[in-house]
PDB file of C-alpha atoms in Angstrom:
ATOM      1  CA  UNK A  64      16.365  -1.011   3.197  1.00 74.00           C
ATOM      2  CA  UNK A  65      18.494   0.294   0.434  1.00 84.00           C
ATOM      3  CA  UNK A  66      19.292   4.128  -0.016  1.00 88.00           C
ATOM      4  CA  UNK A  67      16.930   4.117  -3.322  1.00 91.00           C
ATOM      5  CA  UNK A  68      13.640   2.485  -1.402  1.00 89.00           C
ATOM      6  CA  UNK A  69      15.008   4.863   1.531  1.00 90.00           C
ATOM      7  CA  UNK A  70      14.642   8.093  -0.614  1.00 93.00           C
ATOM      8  CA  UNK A  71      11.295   6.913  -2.257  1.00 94.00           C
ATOM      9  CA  UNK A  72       9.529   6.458   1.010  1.00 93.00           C
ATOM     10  CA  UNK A  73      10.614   9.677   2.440  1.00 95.00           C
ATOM     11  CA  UNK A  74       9.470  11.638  -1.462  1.00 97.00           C
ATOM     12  CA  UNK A  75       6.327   9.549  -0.400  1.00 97.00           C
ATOM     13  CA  UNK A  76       5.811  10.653   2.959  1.00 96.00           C
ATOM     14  CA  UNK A  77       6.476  14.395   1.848  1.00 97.00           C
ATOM     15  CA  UNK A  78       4.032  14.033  -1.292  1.00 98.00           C
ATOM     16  CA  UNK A  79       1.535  12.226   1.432  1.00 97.00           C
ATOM     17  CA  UNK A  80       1.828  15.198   3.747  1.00 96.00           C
ATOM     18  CA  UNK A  81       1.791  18.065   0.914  1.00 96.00           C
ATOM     19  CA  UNK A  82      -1.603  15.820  -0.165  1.00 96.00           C
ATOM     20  CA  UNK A  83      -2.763  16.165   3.704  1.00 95.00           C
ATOM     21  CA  UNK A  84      -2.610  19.896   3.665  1.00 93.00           C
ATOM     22  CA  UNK A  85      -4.620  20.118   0.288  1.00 92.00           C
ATOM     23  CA  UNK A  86      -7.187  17.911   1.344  1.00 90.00           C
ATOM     24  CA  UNK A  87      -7.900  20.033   4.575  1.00 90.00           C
ATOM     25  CA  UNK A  88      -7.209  23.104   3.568  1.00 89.00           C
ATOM     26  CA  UNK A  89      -8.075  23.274  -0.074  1.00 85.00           C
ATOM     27  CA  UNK A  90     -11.564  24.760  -0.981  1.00 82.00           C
ATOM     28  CA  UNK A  91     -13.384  21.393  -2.162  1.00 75.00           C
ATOM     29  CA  UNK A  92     -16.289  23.099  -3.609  1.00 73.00           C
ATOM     30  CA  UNK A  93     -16.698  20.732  -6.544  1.00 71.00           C
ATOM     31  CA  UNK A  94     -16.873  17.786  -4.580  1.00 69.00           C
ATOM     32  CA  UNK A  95     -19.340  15.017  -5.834  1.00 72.00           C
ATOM     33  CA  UNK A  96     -22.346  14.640  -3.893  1.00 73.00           C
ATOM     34  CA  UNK A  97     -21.755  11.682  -1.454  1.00 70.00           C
ATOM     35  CA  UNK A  98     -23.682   9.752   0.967  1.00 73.00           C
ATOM     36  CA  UNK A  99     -23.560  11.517   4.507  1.00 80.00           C
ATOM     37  CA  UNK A 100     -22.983   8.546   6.300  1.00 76.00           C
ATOM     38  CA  UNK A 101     -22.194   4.590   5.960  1.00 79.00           C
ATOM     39  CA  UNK A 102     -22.863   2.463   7.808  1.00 85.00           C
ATOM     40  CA  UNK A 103     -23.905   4.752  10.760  1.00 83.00           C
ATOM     41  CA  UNK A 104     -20.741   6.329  10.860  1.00 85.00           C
ATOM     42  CA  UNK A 105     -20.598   9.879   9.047  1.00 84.00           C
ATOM     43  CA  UNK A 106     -18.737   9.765   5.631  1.00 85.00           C
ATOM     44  CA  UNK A 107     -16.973  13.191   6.527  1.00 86.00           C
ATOM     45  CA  UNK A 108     -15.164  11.057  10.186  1.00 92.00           C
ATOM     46  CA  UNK A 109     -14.156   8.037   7.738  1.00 93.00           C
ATOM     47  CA  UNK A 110     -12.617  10.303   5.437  1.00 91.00           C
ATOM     48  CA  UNK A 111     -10.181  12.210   8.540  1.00 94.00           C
ATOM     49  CA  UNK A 112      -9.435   8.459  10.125  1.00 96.00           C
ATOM     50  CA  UNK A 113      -8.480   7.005   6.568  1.00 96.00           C
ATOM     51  CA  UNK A 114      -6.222  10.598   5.581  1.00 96.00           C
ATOM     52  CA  UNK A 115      -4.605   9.703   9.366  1.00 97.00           C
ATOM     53  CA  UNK A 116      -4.162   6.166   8.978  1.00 97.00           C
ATOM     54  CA  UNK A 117      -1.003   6.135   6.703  1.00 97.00           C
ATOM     55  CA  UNK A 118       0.815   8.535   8.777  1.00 97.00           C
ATOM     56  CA  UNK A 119       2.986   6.063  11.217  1.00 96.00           C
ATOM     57  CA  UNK A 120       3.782   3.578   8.169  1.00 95.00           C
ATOM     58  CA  UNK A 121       4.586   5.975   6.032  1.00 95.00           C
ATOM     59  CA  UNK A 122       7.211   8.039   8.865  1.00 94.00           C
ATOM     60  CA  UNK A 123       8.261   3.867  10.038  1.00 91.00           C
ATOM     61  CA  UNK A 124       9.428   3.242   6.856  1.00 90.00           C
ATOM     62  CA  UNK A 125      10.753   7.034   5.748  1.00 92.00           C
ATOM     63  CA  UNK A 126      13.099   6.676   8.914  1.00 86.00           C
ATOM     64  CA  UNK A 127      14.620   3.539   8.255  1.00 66.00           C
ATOM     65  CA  UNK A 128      12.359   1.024   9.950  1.00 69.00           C
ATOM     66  CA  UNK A 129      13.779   2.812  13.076  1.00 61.00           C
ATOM     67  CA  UNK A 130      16.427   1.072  15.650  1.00 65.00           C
ATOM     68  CA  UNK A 131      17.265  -2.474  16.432  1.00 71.00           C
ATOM     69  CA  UNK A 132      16.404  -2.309  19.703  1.00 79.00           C
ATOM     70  CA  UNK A 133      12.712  -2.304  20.394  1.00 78.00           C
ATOM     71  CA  UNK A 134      12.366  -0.013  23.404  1.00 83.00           C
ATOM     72  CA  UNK A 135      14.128   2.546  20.993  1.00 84.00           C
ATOM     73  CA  UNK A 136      11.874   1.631  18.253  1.00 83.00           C
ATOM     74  CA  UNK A 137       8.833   1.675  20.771  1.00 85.00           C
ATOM     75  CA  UNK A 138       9.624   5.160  22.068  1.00 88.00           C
ATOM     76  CA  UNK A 139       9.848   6.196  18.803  1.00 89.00           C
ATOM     77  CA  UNK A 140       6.367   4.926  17.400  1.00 91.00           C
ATOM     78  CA  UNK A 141       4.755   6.947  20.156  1.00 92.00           C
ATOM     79  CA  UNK A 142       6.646   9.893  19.379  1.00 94.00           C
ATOM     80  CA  UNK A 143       5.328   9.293  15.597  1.00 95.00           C
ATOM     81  CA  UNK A 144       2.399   9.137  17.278  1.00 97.00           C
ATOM     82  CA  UNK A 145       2.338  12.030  19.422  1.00 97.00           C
ATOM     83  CA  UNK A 146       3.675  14.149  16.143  1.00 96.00           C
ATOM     84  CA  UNK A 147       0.764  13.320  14.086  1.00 97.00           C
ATOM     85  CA  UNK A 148      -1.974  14.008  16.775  1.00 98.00           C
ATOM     86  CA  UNK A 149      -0.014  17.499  16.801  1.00 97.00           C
ATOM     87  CA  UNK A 150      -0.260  17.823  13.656  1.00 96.00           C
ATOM     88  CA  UNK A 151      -3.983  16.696  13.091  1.00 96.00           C
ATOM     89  CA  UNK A 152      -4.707  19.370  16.431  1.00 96.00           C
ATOM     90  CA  UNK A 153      -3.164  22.285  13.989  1.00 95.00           C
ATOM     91  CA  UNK A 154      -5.072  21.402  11.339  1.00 94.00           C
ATOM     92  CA  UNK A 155      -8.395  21.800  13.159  1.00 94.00           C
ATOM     93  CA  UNK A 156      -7.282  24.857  14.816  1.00 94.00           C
ATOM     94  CA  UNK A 157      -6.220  26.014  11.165  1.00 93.00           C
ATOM     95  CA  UNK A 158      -9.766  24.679   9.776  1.00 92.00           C
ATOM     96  CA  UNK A 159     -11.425  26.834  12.520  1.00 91.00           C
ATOM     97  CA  UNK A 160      -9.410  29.840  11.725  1.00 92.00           C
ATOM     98  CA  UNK A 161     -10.428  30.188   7.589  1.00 89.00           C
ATOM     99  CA  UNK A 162     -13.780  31.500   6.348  1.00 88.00           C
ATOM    100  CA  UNK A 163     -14.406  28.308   4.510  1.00 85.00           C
ATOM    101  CA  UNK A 164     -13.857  25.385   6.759  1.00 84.00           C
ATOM    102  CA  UNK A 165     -14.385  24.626  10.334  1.00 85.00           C
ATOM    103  CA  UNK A 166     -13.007  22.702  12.855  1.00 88.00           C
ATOM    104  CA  UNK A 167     -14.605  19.935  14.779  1.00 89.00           C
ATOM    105  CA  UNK A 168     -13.585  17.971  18.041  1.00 93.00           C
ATOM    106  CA  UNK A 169     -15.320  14.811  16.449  1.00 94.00           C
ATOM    107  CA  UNK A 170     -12.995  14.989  13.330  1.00 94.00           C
ATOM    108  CA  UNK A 171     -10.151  15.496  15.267  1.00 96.00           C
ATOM    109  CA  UNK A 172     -10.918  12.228  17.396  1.00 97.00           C
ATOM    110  CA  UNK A 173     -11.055  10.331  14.014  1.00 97.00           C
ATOM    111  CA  UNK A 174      -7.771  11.853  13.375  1.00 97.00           C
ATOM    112  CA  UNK A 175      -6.570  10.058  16.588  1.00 98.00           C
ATOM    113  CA  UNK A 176      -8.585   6.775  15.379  1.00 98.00           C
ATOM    114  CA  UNK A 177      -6.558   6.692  12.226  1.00 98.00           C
ATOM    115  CA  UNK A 178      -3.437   6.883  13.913  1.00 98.00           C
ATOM    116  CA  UNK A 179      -4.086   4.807  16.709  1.00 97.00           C
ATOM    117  CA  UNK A 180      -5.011   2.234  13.808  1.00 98.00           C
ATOM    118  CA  UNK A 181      -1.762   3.063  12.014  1.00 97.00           C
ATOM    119  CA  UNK A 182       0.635   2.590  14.802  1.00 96.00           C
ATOM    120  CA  UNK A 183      -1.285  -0.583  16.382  1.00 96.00           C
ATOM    121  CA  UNK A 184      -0.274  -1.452  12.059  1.00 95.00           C
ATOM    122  CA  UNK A 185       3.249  -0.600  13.088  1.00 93.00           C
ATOM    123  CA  UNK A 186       3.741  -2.407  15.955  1.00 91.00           C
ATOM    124  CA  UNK A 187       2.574  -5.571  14.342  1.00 92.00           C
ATOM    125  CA  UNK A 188       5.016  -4.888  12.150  1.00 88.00           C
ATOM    126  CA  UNK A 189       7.656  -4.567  14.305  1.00 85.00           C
ATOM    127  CA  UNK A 190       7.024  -7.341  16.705  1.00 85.00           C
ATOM    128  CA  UNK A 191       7.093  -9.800  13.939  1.00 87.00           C
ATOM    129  CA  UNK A 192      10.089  -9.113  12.506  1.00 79.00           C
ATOM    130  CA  UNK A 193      11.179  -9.288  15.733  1.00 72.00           C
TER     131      UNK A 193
END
């Protein structure tokens, strides 16, 4: 990866993460009206996997595809891992806190779906180019 596709992914990972905060934080008053669910599933739970699902490509590829060795790289997925479930834990906690939003196990557990999803994405990755 060259030094220019290096510094775009990690101005995209910081744009993607500045976008994460507004989206559950932001008061989204104006919102159009939207189905409640599809498919069975409520819209609001697809909406918290698919902001989660980007997160381990986006750090994978903002931190230089990692290490040549793949225990390294492993270890590290998880740990990309492990940092966004913190970070989708704080945002519930920080949903509960405001007068506005609230915070909800259920969302949180899509939060771990779209991660999960992202680094399973990862690993693929990594294995073949292995």
């Amino acid at each position: 990866m060259t030094r220019k596709q290096l510094l775009f992914a990690r101005i995209l990972l910081i744009l993607y993460l500045c976008a994460l905060a507004w989206l559950l934080f932001g008061r989204l008053d104006h919102t159009p009206d939207v189905p409640t669910s599809f498919f069975g599933i409520p819209t609001d739970k697809i909406v918290h996997f698919s902001m989660f699902l980007p997160f381990p490509v986006l750090v994978y590829f903002a931190f230089g595809r990692y290490s040549e060795k793949f225990l390294k790289s492993f270890l590290l997925l998880w740990a990309t891992f492990f940092a966004g479930a913190i970070i989708a834990g704080g945002t519930e906690i920080g949903q509960g806190m405001t007068e506005y939003r609230s915070a909800d196990r259920f969302d949180f557990l899509a939060d771990l779906a779209g991660l999960g999803t992202g680094t399973i994405a990862v690993l693929i990755m990594m294995i073949r180019k292995k």
